[in-house]
Tab-separated table of C-alpha atoms in Angstrom:
chain	number	residue	atom	x	y	z
A	20	UNK	CA	0.986	-35.217	19.688
A	21	UNK	CA	2.884	-34.027	16.598
A	22	UNK	CA	-0.321	-33.834	14.629
A	23	UNK	CA	-1.918	-31.538	17.228
A	24	UNK	CA	1.169	-29.311	17.142
A	25	UNK	CA	1.008	-29.036	13.367
A	26	UNK	CA	-2.668	-28.253	13.438
A	27	UNK	CA	-1.925	-25.448	15.966
A	28	UNK	CA	0.787	-24.165	13.671
A	29	UNK	CA	-1.576	-24.009	10.718
A	30	UNK	CA	-4.230	-22.240	12.752
A	31	UNK	CA	-1.622	-19.597	13.753
A	32	UNK	CA	-0.562	-19.213	10.156
A	33	UNK	CA	-4.188	-18.909	9.065
A	34	UNK	CA	-4.756	-16.286	11.702
A	35	UNK	CA	-1.674	-14.326	10.554
A	36	UNK	CA	-3.002	-14.536	6.975
A	37	UNK	CA	-6.460	-13.330	8.015
A	38	UNK	CA	-5.030	-10.316	9.854
A	39	UNK	CA	-3.040	-9.399	6.789
A	40	UNK	CA	-6.107	-9.808	4.554
A	41	UNK	CA	-8.099	-7.577	6.944
A	42	UNK	CA	-5.443	-4.884	6.783
A	43	UNK	CA	-5.464	-5.133	2.981
A	44	UNK	CA	-9.184	-4.781	2.712
A	45	UNK	CA	-9.486	-1.938	5.118
A	46	UNK	CA	-6.766	0.081	3.343
A	47	UNK	CA	-8.086	-0.750	-0.056
A	48	UNK	CA	-11.553	0.462	0.948
A	49	UNK	CA	-10.022	3.770	2.102
A	50	UNK	CA	-7.906	4.336	-0.949
A	51	UNK	CA	-9.973	2.956	-3.907
A	52	UNK	CA	-12.163	6.058	-4.280
A	53	UNK	CA	-9.173	8.520	-4.348
A	54	UNK	CA	-6.670	6.451	-6.350
A	55	UNK	CA	-6.790	4.264	-9.317
A	56	UNK	CA	-7.580	0.563	-8.494
A	57	UNK	CA	-4.010	-0.509	-9.489
A	58	UNK	CA	-2.260	1.986	-7.208
A	59	UNK	CA	-4.769	1.509	-4.308
A	60	UNK	CA	-4.330	-2.363	-4.619
A	61	UNK	CA	-0.550	-2.069	-4.652
A	62	UNK	CA	-0.442	0.077	-1.595
A	63	UNK	CA	-2.936	-2.099	0.353
A	64	UNK	CA	-1.083	-5.184	-0.470
A	65	UNK	CA	2.194	-3.655	0.551
A	66	UNK	CA	0.643	-2.575	3.824
A	67	UNK	CA	-0.742	-6.032	4.477
A	68	UNK	CA	2.715	-7.610	3.768
A	69	UNK	CA	4.294	-5.220	6.182
A	70	UNK	CA	1.729	-6.127	8.802
A	71	UNK	CA	2.286	-9.846	8.352
A	72	UNK	CA	6.041	-9.528	8.331
A	73	UNK	CA	5.791	-7.536	11.508
A	74	UNK	CA	3.608	-10.105	13.214
A	75	UNK	CA	5.665	-13.069	11.900
A	76	UNK	CA	8.109	-13.239	14.830
A	77	UNK	CA	5.278	-13.166	17.385
A	78	UNK	CA	3.063	-15.622	15.520
A	79	UNK	CA	5.436	-18.558	16.255
A	80	UNK	CA	4.570	-20.532	13.098
A	81	UNK	CA	7.880	-22.256	12.880
A	82	UNK	CA	8.221	-23.983	16.366
A	83	UNK	CA	11.774	-22.930	16.758
A	84	UNK	CA	13.145	-24.274	13.559
A	85	UNK	CA	12.182	-27.812	14.088
A	86	UNK	CA	10.105	-27.907	10.902
A	87	UNK	CA	11.215	-27.630	7.319
A	88	UNK	CA	10.047	-24.030	7.193
A	89	UNK	CA	11.668	-21.098	8.808
A	90	UNK	CA	10.627	-17.437	9.267
A	91	UNK	CA	12.367	-16.672	5.946
A	92	UNK	CA	10.310	-19.625	4.313
A	93	UNK	CA	7.144	-18.179	5.685
A	94	UNK	CA	8.029	-14.706	4.560
A	95	UNK	CA	8.762	-16.057	1.042
A	96	UNK	CA	5.322	-17.854	0.911
A	97	UNK	CA	3.598	-14.588	2.000
A	98	UNK	CA	5.537	-12.461	-0.515
A	99	UNK	CA	4.771	-14.812	-3.403
A	100	UNK	CA	1.048	-14.880	-2.375
A	101	UNK	CA	0.999	-11.064	-2.420
A	102	UNK	CA	2.548	-10.932	-5.869
A	103	UNK	CA	0.153	-13.534	-7.096
A	104	UNK	CA	-2.631	-11.498	-5.619
A	105	UNK	CA	-1.696	-8.311	-7.395
A	106	UNK	CA	-0.894	-10.121	-10.745
A	107	UNK	CA	-4.407	-11.672	-10.663
A	108	UNK	CA	-6.110	-8.401	-9.720
A	109	UNK	CA	-4.322	-6.424	-12.367
A	110	UNK	CA	-5.170	-9.050	-14.954
A	111	UNK	CA	-8.781	-9.164	-14.093
A	112	UNK	CA	-9.204	-5.412	-14.094
A	113	UNK	CA	-7.231	-5.064	-17.361
A	114	UNK	CA	-9.160	-7.804	-19.134
A	115	UNK	CA	-12.613	-6.728	-17.872
A	116	UNK	CA	-12.625	-2.930	-17.044
A	117	UNK	CA	-16.424	-3.206	-16.134
A	118	UNK	CA	-15.579	-5.641	-13.263
A	119	UNK	CA	-15.898	-3.910	-9.908
A	120	UNK	CA	-12.500	-3.619	-8.138
A	121	UNK	CA	-14.017	-4.931	-4.905
A	122	UNK	CA	-15.159	-8.206	-6.648
A	123	UNK	CA	-11.766	-8.582	-8.208
A	124	UNK	CA	-10.132	-8.030	-4.831
A	125	UNK	CA	-12.369	-10.592	-3.034
A	126	UNK	CA	-11.566	-13.197	-5.728
A	127	UNK	CA	-7.842	-12.568	-5.734
A	128	UNK	CA	-7.616	-12.524	-1.968
A	129	UNK	CA	-9.341	-15.884	-1.657
A	130	UNK	CA	-7.119	-17.265	-4.291
A	131	UNK	CA	-3.932	-16.026	-2.789
A	132	UNK	CA	-4.986	-17.202	0.705
A	133	UNK	CA	-5.577	-20.615	-0.715
A	134	UNK	CA	-2.056	-20.465	-2.352
A	135	UNK	CA	-0.390	-19.381	0.846
A	136	UNK	CA	-2.105	-22.059	2.971
A	137	UNK	CA	-1.223	-24.798	0.462
A	138	UNK	CA	2.447	-23.578	0.421
A	139	UNK	CA	2.678	-23.496	4.215
A	140	UNK	CA	0.962	-26.949	4.550
A	141	UNK	CA	3.409	-28.390	2.029
A	142	UNK	CA	6.293	-27.522	4.426
A	143	UNK	CA	4.513	-28.235	7.706
A	144	UNK	CA	3.094	-31.668	6.709
A	145	UNK	CA	6.414	-32.814	5.273
A	146	UNK	CA	7.900	-35.755	7.260
A	147	UNK	CA	10.611	-34.729	9.652
Protein backbone atom coordinates (compact mmCIF):
# COMPACT_ATOMS: atom_id res chain seq x y z
CA UNK A 1 0.00 0.00 0.00
CA UNK A 2 2.76 2.43 0.93
CA UNK A 3 4.63 1.55 -2.25
CA UNK A 4 1.59 2.41 -4.38
CA UNK A 5 1.25 5.74 -2.56
CA UNK A 6 4.88 6.58 -3.19
CA UNK A 7 4.51 5.68 -6.85
CA UNK A 8 1.53 8.03 -7.11
CA UNK A 9 3.56 10.78 -5.43
CA UNK A 10 6.35 10.34 -7.93
CA UNK A 11 3.94 10.44 -10.87
CA UNK A 12 2.45 13.69 -9.55
CA UNK A 13 5.95 15.16 -9.09
CA UNK A 14 6.89 14.07 -12.60
CA UNK A 15 3.71 15.65 -13.98
CA UNK A 16 4.51 18.88 -12.11
CA UNK A 17 8.04 18.86 -13.60
CA UNK A 18 6.74 18.20 -17.12
CA UNK A 19 4.27 21.10 -16.86
CA UNK A 20 7.17 23.33 -15.78
CA UNK A 21 9.32 22.07 -18.66
CA UNK A 22 6.50 22.75 -21.13
CA UNK A 23 6.18 26.32 -19.85
CA UNK A 24 9.95 26.69 -20.18
CA UNK A 25 10.03 25.42 -23.77
CA UNK A 26 7.09 27.50 -24.93
CA UNK A 27 8.43 30.74 -23.50
CA UNK A 28 11.95 30.05 -24.77
CA UNK A 29 10.62 29.44 -28.27
CA UNK A 30 8.83 32.79 -28.13
CA UNK A 31 11.80 34.72 -26.76
CA UNK A 32 14.90 33.23 -28.36
CA UNK A 33 14.52 35.06 -31.67
CA UNK A 34 14.11 38.49 -30.07
CA UNK A 35 16.60 38.20 -27.21
CA UNK A 36 20.01 36.69 -26.65
CA UNK A 37 19.90 32.99 -25.75
CA UNK A 38 21.15 33.72 -22.22
CA UNK A 39 18.42 36.23 -21.41
CA UNK A 40 15.70 34.20 -23.12
CA UNK A 41 16.74 31.10 -21.18
CA UNK A 42 16.87 32.95 -17.87
CA UNK A 43 13.38 34.38 -18.40
CA UNK A 44 11.90 31.07 -19.53
CA UNK A 45 13.41 29.21 -16.58
CA UNK A 46 12.16 31.85 -14.18
CA UNK A 47 8.67 31.53 -15.64
CA UNK A 48 8.78 27.73 -15.37
CA UNK A 49 9.88 27.96 -11.73
CA UNK A 50 6.99 30.34 -11.01
CA UNK A 51 4.55 27.95 -12.70
CA UNK A 52 5.85 24.97 -10.73
CA UNK A 53 5.88 26.86 -7.42
CA UNK A 54 2.32 28.05 -8.10
CA UNK A 55 1.11 24.52 -8.83
CA UNK A 56 3.04 22.96 -5.94
CA UNK A 57 0.29 23.35 -3.29
CA UNK A 58 -2.27 21.72 -5.59
CA UNK A 59 -0.03 18.89 -6.74
CA UNK A 60 -0.06 17.20 -3.30
CA UNK A 61 3.41 15.64 -3.61
CA UNK A 62 4.10 15.58 0.14
CA UNK A 63 1.08 13.65 1.49
CA UNK A 64 0.48 16.03 4.32
CA UNK A 65 4.00 16.06 5.69
CA UNK A 66 4.11 12.33 6.46
CA UNK A 67 7.19 11.93 4.28
CA UNK A 68 10.65 13.35 4.78
CA UNK A 69 9.99 15.99 2.12
CA UNK A 70 7.87 19.10 2.58
CA UNK A 71 6.66 21.79 0.18
CA UNK A 72 9.83 23.74 1.02
CA UNK A 73 11.93 20.66 0.22
CA UNK A 74 10.25 20.17 -3.13
CA UNK A 75 10.64 23.87 -3.91
CA UNK A 76 14.34 23.59 -3.04
CA UNK A 77 14.77 20.62 -5.37
CA UNK A 78 13.03 22.50 -8.18
CA UNK A 79 15.06 25.68 -7.59
CA UNK A 80 18.37 23.79 -7.62
CA UNK A 81 17.30 21.97 -10.79
CA UNK A 82 16.54 25.31 -12.49
CA UNK A 83 19.92 26.73 -11.44
CA UNK A 84 21.65 23.58 -12.71
CA UNK A 85 19.70 23.87 -15.94
CA UNK A 86 20.78 27.46 -16.55
CA UNK A 87 24.38 26.78 -15.52
CA UNK A 88 24.68 23.90 -17.97
CA UNK A 89 22.95 25.88 -20.72
CA UNK A 90 25.24 28.89 -20.27
CA UNK A 91 28.31 26.65 -20.18
CA UNK A 92 27.35 24.80 -23.35
CA UNK A 93 26.60 27.98 -25.28
CA UNK A 94 29.76 29.72 -24.01
CA UNK A 95 32.02 26.75 -24.80
CA UNK A 96 30.49 26.02 -28.20
CA UNK A 97 28.91 29.14 -29.75
CA UNK A 98 28.01 27.16 -32.88
CA UNK A 99 25.73 24.90 -30.83
CA UNK A 100 22.07 25.57 -31.49
CA UNK A 101 20.36 27.03 -28.40
CA UNK A 102 17.43 24.63 -28.86
CA UNK A 103 19.77 21.63 -28.75
CA UNK A 104 21.46 22.96 -25.63
CA UNK A 105 18.05 23.60 -24.07
CA UNK A 106 16.88 20.05 -24.81
CA UNK A 107 20.02 18.53 -23.28
CA UNK A 108 19.95 20.69 -20.16
CA UNK A 109 16.21 20.18 -19.66
CA UNK A 110 16.59 16.40 -19.70
CA UNK A 111 19.58 16.62 -17.36
CA UNK A 112 17.84 18.83 -14.83
CA UNK A 113 14.66 16.73 -15.00
CA UNK A 114 16.75 13.69 -14.15
CA UNK A 115 18.38 15.56 -11.28
CA UNK A 116 15.08 16.74 -9.84
CA UNK A 117 13.51 13.27 -10.09
CA UNK A 118 16.55 11.71 -8.40
CA UNK A 119 16.44 14.32 -5.64
CA UNK A 120 12.74 13.82 -5.07
CA UNK A 121 13.00 10.03 -5.08
CA UNK A 122 15.81 10.21 -2.56
CA UNK A 123 13.41 11.78 -0.09
CA UNK A 124 10.31 9.77 -0.99
CA UNK A 125 11.95 6.35 -0.94
CA UNK A 126 13.65 7.01 2.39
CA UNK A 127 12.35 4.75 5.13
CA UNK A 128 9.83 6.43 7.39
